[in-house]
Tab-separated table of C-alpha atoms in Angstrom:
chain	number	residue	atom	x	y	z
A	4	MET	CA	95.734	111.725	175.311
A	5	THR	CA	97.740	114.856	176.090
A	6	ASN	CA	101.183	115.696	174.697
A	7	ILE	CA	103.146	118.792	175.649
A	8	TYR	CA	105.727	120.097	173.203
A	9	PHE	CA	108.363	122.727	173.725
A	10	ARG	CA	111.029	124.368	171.634
A	11	SER	CA	112.631	127.760	171.968
A	12	ILE	CA	114.647	129.528	169.306
A	13	ARG	CA	117.870	128.334	170.947
A	14	GLN	CA	116.880	124.652	170.988
A	15	PRO	CA	117.909	122.478	168.035
A	16	GLU	CA	114.761	120.327	167.949
A	17	LEU	CA	111.205	120.028	169.241
A	18	GLU	CA	110.951	118.054	172.463
A	19	THR	CA	108.154	116.475	174.471
A	20	VAL	CA	108.020	117.583	178.105
A	21	ALA	CA	106.200	116.082	181.065
A	22	GLU	CA	104.732	119.262	182.548
A	23	ALA	CA	103.329	122.420	181.001
A	24	LYS	CA	105.545	125.478	181.179
A	25	ARG	CA	105.699	128.936	179.717
A	26	GLY	CA	105.924	128.873	175.921
A	27	CYS	CA	104.780	125.260	175.508
A	28	TRP	CA	102.238	123.760	173.152
A	29	MET	CA	99.709	121.416	174.763
A	30	HIS	CA	98.010	119.069	172.312
A	31	VAL	CA	94.926	117.216	173.621
A	32	VAL	CA	93.374	114.409	171.537
A	33	ASP	CA	89.975	112.781	172.222
A	34	PRO	CA	89.668	113.970	175.836
A	35	SER	CA	87.012	112.665	178.201
A	36	GLN	CA	84.733	115.056	180.066
A	37	GLU	CA	86.812	114.507	183.195
A	38	GLU	CA	90.006	115.407	181.335
A	39	LEU	CA	88.378	118.570	180.018
A	40	ALA	CA	87.202	119.513	183.502
A	41	ASP	CA	90.704	118.966	184.856
A	42	LEU	CA	92.202	121.014	182.018
A	43	ALA	CA	89.750	123.856	182.636
A	44	GLU	CA	90.435	123.936	186.367
A	45	LYS	CA	94.201	123.611	186.132
A	46	TYR	CA	94.744	126.258	183.457
A	47	ASN	CA	91.789	128.551	184.148
A	48	LEU	CA	89.918	127.743	180.941
A	49	ASP	CA	86.177	127.747	180.244
A	50	LEU	CA	84.778	124.193	180.427
A	51	ASP	CA	81.793	124.867	178.149
A	52	LEU	CA	84.020	126.346	175.455
A	53	LEU	CA	86.386	123.391	175.757
A	54	THR	CA	83.460	120.992	175.351
A	55	ASP	CA	82.370	122.849	172.203
A	56	GLY	CA	85.818	122.157	170.783
A	57	ILE	CA	85.091	118.430	170.426
A	58	ASP	CA	81.551	118.891	169.114
A	59	LEU	CA	81.462	117.142	165.735
A	60	HIS	CA	79.249	119.808	164.183
A	61	GLU	CA	80.831	122.933	165.709
A	62	SER	CA	81.230	125.755	163.175
A	63	PRO	CA	84.376	127.900	162.849
A	64	ARG	CA	84.193	130.936	165.121
A	65	LEU	CA	86.213	132.919	167.616
A	66	GLU	CA	85.417	133.382	171.305
A	67	HIS	CA	87.235	135.539	173.843
A	68	GLU	CA	86.828	134.838	177.544
A	69	GLN	CA	88.917	136.244	180.419
A	70	GLY	CA	91.841	137.149	178.186
A	71	VAL	CA	91.896	133.752	176.447
A	72	ALA	CA	91.092	133.387	172.724
A	73	TYR	CA	89.229	130.230	171.655
A	74	ILE	CA	89.600	129.684	167.902
A	75	TYR	CA	87.255	127.034	166.497
A	76	THR	CA	88.328	125.661	163.121
A	77	ARG	CA	87.521	122.655	160.950
A	78	TYR	CA	90.102	120.718	158.977
A	79	CYS	CA	89.549	118.487	155.940
A	80	TRP	CA	88.990	114.793	156.656
A	81	PRO	CA	86.960	113.238	153.792
A	82	ALA	CA	87.630	109.665	154.972
A	83	ASN	CA	85.049	110.089	157.741
A	84	MET	CA	81.603	108.571	157.086
A	85	GLU	CA	79.661	111.196	159.097
A	86	THR	CA	81.281	114.459	158.037
A	87	SER	CA	84.013	115.512	155.620
A	88	THR	CA	85.556	117.920	158.125
A	89	GLN	CA	86.525	117.621	161.772
A	90	PRO	CA	86.644	120.254	164.540
A	91	LEU	CA	89.906	121.597	165.931
A	92	LEU	CA	89.973	124.059	168.812
A	93	ILE	CA	93.057	126.271	169.165
A	94	ILE	CA	93.385	128.168	172.449
A	95	VAL	CA	95.729	131.131	172.730
A	96	ALA	CA	96.287	131.539	176.459
A	97	GLY	CA	98.630	133.939	178.181
A	98	ASP	CA	101.772	131.846	178.162
A	99	MET	CA	101.019	128.803	176.005
A	100	LEU	CA	99.064	127.396	173.071
A	101	VAL	CA	96.516	124.589	173.513
A	102	THR	CA	94.911	122.481	170.770
A	103	VAL	CA	91.907	120.233	171.473
A	104	CYS	CA	90.484	117.774	168.935
A	105	ARG	CA	88.409	114.595	168.607
A	106	ARG	CA	91.116	112.707	166.702
A	107	GLN	CA	94.679	113.306	165.650
A	108	PRO	CA	94.462	115.855	162.802
A	109	GLU	CA	96.520	115.412	159.662
A	110	PRO	CA	97.590	119.105	159.689
A	111	ILE	CA	99.027	118.618	163.195
A	112	ASP	CA	100.882	115.475	162.082
A	113	LYS	CA	102.469	117.363	159.202
A	114	LEU	CA	103.401	120.222	161.504
A	115	LEU	CA	104.951	117.867	164.067
A	116	ALA	CA	106.983	116.278	161.296
A	117	ASN	CA	108.633	119.675	160.956
A	118	THR	CA	110.709	119.580	164.117
A	119	GLN	CA	111.880	123.158	163.517
A	120	ILE	CA	108.652	124.755	164.781
A	121	VAL	CA	109.077	127.126	167.717
A	122	THR	CA	106.412	126.791	170.429
A	123	THR	CA	107.489	129.910	172.303
A	124	GLN	CA	106.238	131.970	169.328
A	125	LYS	CA	102.615	130.967	169.880
A	126	ILE	CA	101.048	133.343	167.323
A	127	LYS	CA	103.405	132.145	164.624
A	128	LEU	CA	102.640	128.541	165.629
A	129	LEU	CA	98.913	129.309	165.466
A	130	LEU	CA	99.289	130.662	161.938
A	131	GLN	CA	101.337	127.622	160.921
A	132	ILE	CA	98.474	125.377	162.056
A	133	LEU	CA	95.940	127.468	160.133
A	134	SER	CA	98.156	127.365	157.062
A	135	GLU	CA	98.390	123.551	157.257
A	136	ILE	CA	94.591	123.377	157.499
A	137	ASN	CA	94.315	125.321	154.236
A	138	ILE	CA	96.884	123.079	152.582
A	139	GLY	CA	94.770	120.043	153.523
A	140	TYR	CA	91.704	121.569	151.881
A	141	ARG	CA	93.665	122.478	148.774
A	142	VAL	CA	95.117	118.974	148.371
A	143	HIS	CA	91.711	117.325	148.572
A	144	ILE	CA	90.008	119.856	146.282
A	145	ASN	CA	92.766	119.229	143.734
A	146	GLN	CA	92.017	115.494	143.973
A	147	ILE	CA	88.329	116.239	143.440
A	148	THR	CA	89.231	118.347	140.405
A	149	LYS	CA	91.102	115.415	138.833
A	150	GLN	CA	88.100	113.138	139.440
A	151	ILE	CA	85.733	115.673	137.877
A	152	PHE	CA	87.903	116.117	134.770
A	153	ALA	CA	88.221	112.342	134.354
A	154	SER	CA	84.435	111.948	134.634
A	155	ARG	CA	83.880	114.819	132.211
A	156	SER	CA	86.148	113.099	129.688
A	157	ARG	CA	84.057	109.913	130.009
A	158	LEU	CA	80.874	111.965	129.701
A	159	GLN	CA	82.082	113.358	126.366
A	160	ARG	CA	82.425	109.757	125.173
A	161	SER	CA	78.975	108.924	126.642
A	162	ILE	CA	80.364	106.196	128.916
A	163	VAL	CA	79.483	107.694	132.296
A	164	SER	CA	78.380	104.904	134.657
A	165	ASP	CA	76.041	104.858	137.632
A	166	GLU	CA	79.123	104.725	139.852
A	167	ASP	CA	80.173	108.116	138.443
A	168	ILE	CA	76.814	109.621	139.374
A	169	ILE	CA	77.033	108.200	142.908
A	170	ARG	CA	80.572	109.587	143.145
A	171	PHE	CA	79.251	112.989	142.047
A	172	ILE	CA	76.782	112.925	144.942
A	173	TYR	CA	79.499	112.143	147.498
A	174	VAL	CA	81.842	114.764	146.059
A	175	GLU	CA	79.053	117.343	146.046
A	176	GLU	CA	78.373	116.638	149.730
A	177	ASP	CA	82.087	117.063	150.500
A	178	LEU	CA	82.286	120.380	148.660
A	179	ASN	CA	79.149	121.703	150.349
A	180	GLU	CA	80.637	120.841	153.718
A	181	PHE	CA	83.958	122.438	152.779
A	182	MET	CA	82.141	125.648	151.901
A	183	ALA	CA	80.177	125.526	155.156
A	184	ALA	CA	83.520	125.388	156.994
A	185	LEU	CA	85.539	127.792	154.828
A	186	GLN	CA	83.080	130.695	154.700
A	187	PRO	CA	82.901	131.317	158.482
A	188	TYR	CA	86.605	130.465	158.649
A	189	GLY	CA	87.311	133.469	156.421
A	190	ILE	CA	85.357	135.727	158.816
A	191	LEU	CA	87.372	134.284	161.706
A	192	LEU	CA	90.624	135.237	159.968
A	193	LYS	CA	89.431	138.830	159.540
A	194	SER	CA	88.840	138.971	163.299
A	195	LEU	CA	92.346	137.646	163.974
A	196	ALA	CA	93.899	140.297	161.745
A	197	SER	CA	92.163	143.057	163.705
A	198	GLY	CA	94.459	142.447	166.695
A	199	LYS	CA	91.533	142.839	169.084
A	200	TYR	CA	91.965	139.446	170.739
A	201	PHE	CA	95.762	139.245	171.053
A	202	LYS	CA	98.773	141.219	169.926
A	203	VAL	CA	99.918	140.565	166.376
A	204	HIS	CA	102.991	141.932	164.646
A	205	ALA	CA	103.086	143.374	161.143
A	206	GLU	CA	104.582	140.183	159.680
A	207	ASP	CA	101.869	138.153	161.432
A	208	ILE	CA	99.184	140.346	159.845
A	209	ASP	CA	100.740	139.727	156.437
A	210	LEU	CA	100.628	135.979	157.047
A	211	ILE	CA	97.009	136.156	158.251
A	212	GLU	CA	96.087	138.058	155.088
A	213	ASP	CA	97.828	135.380	152.995
A	214	ILE	CA	95.829	132.660	154.780
A	215	GLU	CA	92.650	134.710	154.342
A	216	LEU	CA	93.344	135.055	150.618
A	217	SER	CA	94.011	131.330	150.373
A	218	THR	CA	90.712	130.637	152.158
A	219	SER	CA	88.836	132.879	149.707
A	220	GLU	CA	90.448	131.035	146.796
A	221	LEU	CA	89.458	127.674	148.290
A	222	THR	CA	85.878	128.881	148.748
A	223	GLU	CA	85.648	130.084	145.149
A	224	LEU	CA	87.288	126.883	143.912
A	225	SER	CA	84.730	124.807	145.823
A	226	LYS	CA	81.899	126.848	144.295
A	227	SER	CA	83.362	126.376	140.827
A	228	ARG	CA	83.714	122.607	141.271
A	229	LEU	CA	80.158	122.399	142.614
A	230	LYS	CA	78.891	124.232	139.534
A	231	THR	CA	80.871	121.894	137.271
A	232	ILE	CA	79.397	118.825	138.959
A	233	GLN	CA	75.865	120.223	138.688
A	234	ASN	CA	76.385	120.978	134.982
A	235	MET	CA	77.766	117.490	134.371
A	236	ARG	CA	74.884	115.883	136.216
A	237	ASP	CA	72.381	117.938	134.207
A	238	ALA	CA	74.198	116.996	131.003
A	239	TYR	CA	74.144	113.318	131.957
A	240	SER	CA	70.405	113.522	132.726
A	241	THR	CA	69.770	115.174	129.361
A	242	ILE	CA	71.860	112.572	127.511
A	243	ALA	CA	70.152	109.720	129.362
A	244	ALA	CA	66.688	111.133	128.580
A	245	ASN	CA	67.661	111.652	124.938
A	246	ASN	CA	68.970	108.091	124.655
A	247	LEU	CA	65.794	106.752	126.253
A	248	ASN	CA	63.645	108.720	123.803
A	249	ARG	CA	65.708	107.347	120.922
A	250	ILE	CA	65.245	103.786	122.182
A	251	PHE	CA	61.484	104.230	122.542
A	252	LYS	CA	61.355	105.742	119.058
A	253	ARG	CA	63.129	102.696	117.599
A	254	LEU	CA	60.972	100.250	119.526
A	255	THR	CA	57.842	102.041	118.307
A	256	SER	CA	59.107	101.869	114.718
A	257	ILE	CA	59.840	98.146	115.072
A	258	ALA	CA	56.350	97.578	116.471
A	259	ILE	CA	54.847	99.377	113.466
A	260	PHE	CA	56.933	97.310	111.016
A	261	LEU	CA	55.916	94.070	112.749
A	262	SER	CA	52.243	95.024	112.665
A	263	ILE	CA	52.251	95.138	108.838
A	264	PRO	CA	52.828	91.376	108.264
A	265	THR	CA	50.551	90.653	111.211
A	266	ILE	CA	47.664	92.569	109.628
A	267	ILE	CA	48.168	91.151	106.129
A	268	GLY	CA	48.738	87.644	107.466
A	269	GLY	CA	45.563	87.960	109.527
A	270	LEU	CA	43.548	89.011	106.463
A	271	TYR	CA	44.835	86.074	104.420
A	272	GLY	CA	44.082	83.747	107.295
A	273	MET	CA	40.351	84.480	106.990
A	274	ASN	CA	38.161	81.812	105.402
A	275	VAL	CA	36.995	84.088	102.533
A	276	ARG	CA	38.058	84.673	98.938
A	277	LEU	CA	41.008	87.091	98.676
A	278	PRO	CA	43.155	88.395	95.815
A	279	PHE	CA	45.707	85.849	94.557
A	280	GLY	CA	43.953	83.202	96.647
A	281	ASP	CA	44.111	80.608	93.876
A	282	HIS	CA	47.442	81.690	92.429
A	283	PRO	CA	50.287	79.127	92.853
A	284	LEU	CA	52.731	81.898	93.805
A	285	ALA	CA	50.329	83.625	96.201
A	286	PHE	CA	52.621	83.138	99.226
A	287	TRP	CA	55.597	84.801	97.547
A	288	MET	CA	53.451	87.590	96.140
A	289	VAL	CA	52.016	88.366	99.581
A	290	LEU	CA	55.507	88.150	101.091
A	291	GLY	CA	56.808	90.577	98.478
A	292	LEU	CA	53.877	92.914	99.167
A	293	ILE	CA	54.687	92.871	102.874
A	294	GLY	CA	58.369	93.520	102.191
A	295	GLY	CA	57.571	96.384	99.845
A	296	ILE	CA	55.248	98.044	102.355
A	297	ILE	CA	57.854	97.675	105.128
A	298	LEU	CA	60.582	99.162	102.905
A	299	GLY	CA	58.270	102.031	102.051
A	300	PHE	CA	57.645	102.709	105.741
A	301	ILE	CA	61.394	102.537	106.465
A	302	ALA	CA	62.142	105.056	103.718
A	303	TYR	CA	59.409	107.383	104.985
A	304	PHE	CA	60.607	107.101	108.622
A	305	ARG	CA	64.170	107.858	107.586
A	306	LYS	CA	63.043	110.887	105.628
A	307	GLN	CA	61.175	112.156	108.720
A	308	ASN	CA	64.209	111.317	110.900
A	309	TRP	CA	62.101	108.989	113.054
A	310	LEU	CA	64.668	106.196	113.030
């Protein structure tokens, strides 16, 4: 599906046009190979680079071919089962901006909701898209942070469940993928600020630097949350191992206590003469002896902190 948007400074609102024209924004969603070939031929674009734009595992990078800049980015989409990020190709051509993606990106939806965007200012529009991508990462990392703090609070009360551990694994995978996208994305932004690929004004450079700083913060935040999750998982493993050792220690103590009446009862079950064998209160005397020995063992175990 292809939509073409246009708005100049003089126009009150963003409009959808039927044909591409100078200063427009062409947005292509889930194109077939035939559509990509037609797009490449009609607008003098590189077909291989266009195809890379819908590759699910394409990394952020910047390519420059015949005066056209191909900016490969990845935006946050944790709802996907395969990957937590999705590719988005932004093409800065001579007289228009082109975006190519596998599915409709949330950053684009939010940008389209702002009908005041100006498509004739393609560099500014490009930076607005990049800024929305960063906002998407920040929103989801903030959600992850709330989940981590809630789990840490439960961990302090020793009520972390198996579902929490499974959630840690999924969150850790998301954060690792975010970092894999954000780190090369930061390098891409440095290249944009150089002005080597297209002309940028001083205010555009300031905005690029702001986005670059935001990307660095997101990368460091992802690293910090990863470290927190790893520490919590290690703490949970230590607590679980400690609890298991305590349980085994108690079970061993119980087995020792139960063996005392078993041994004494076995001795008095033998068909031989034993102390108190003819005494009328022999049963209660033996029972008291067993109880006394068990109480002695309990006192000794408590003193040694074995219970």
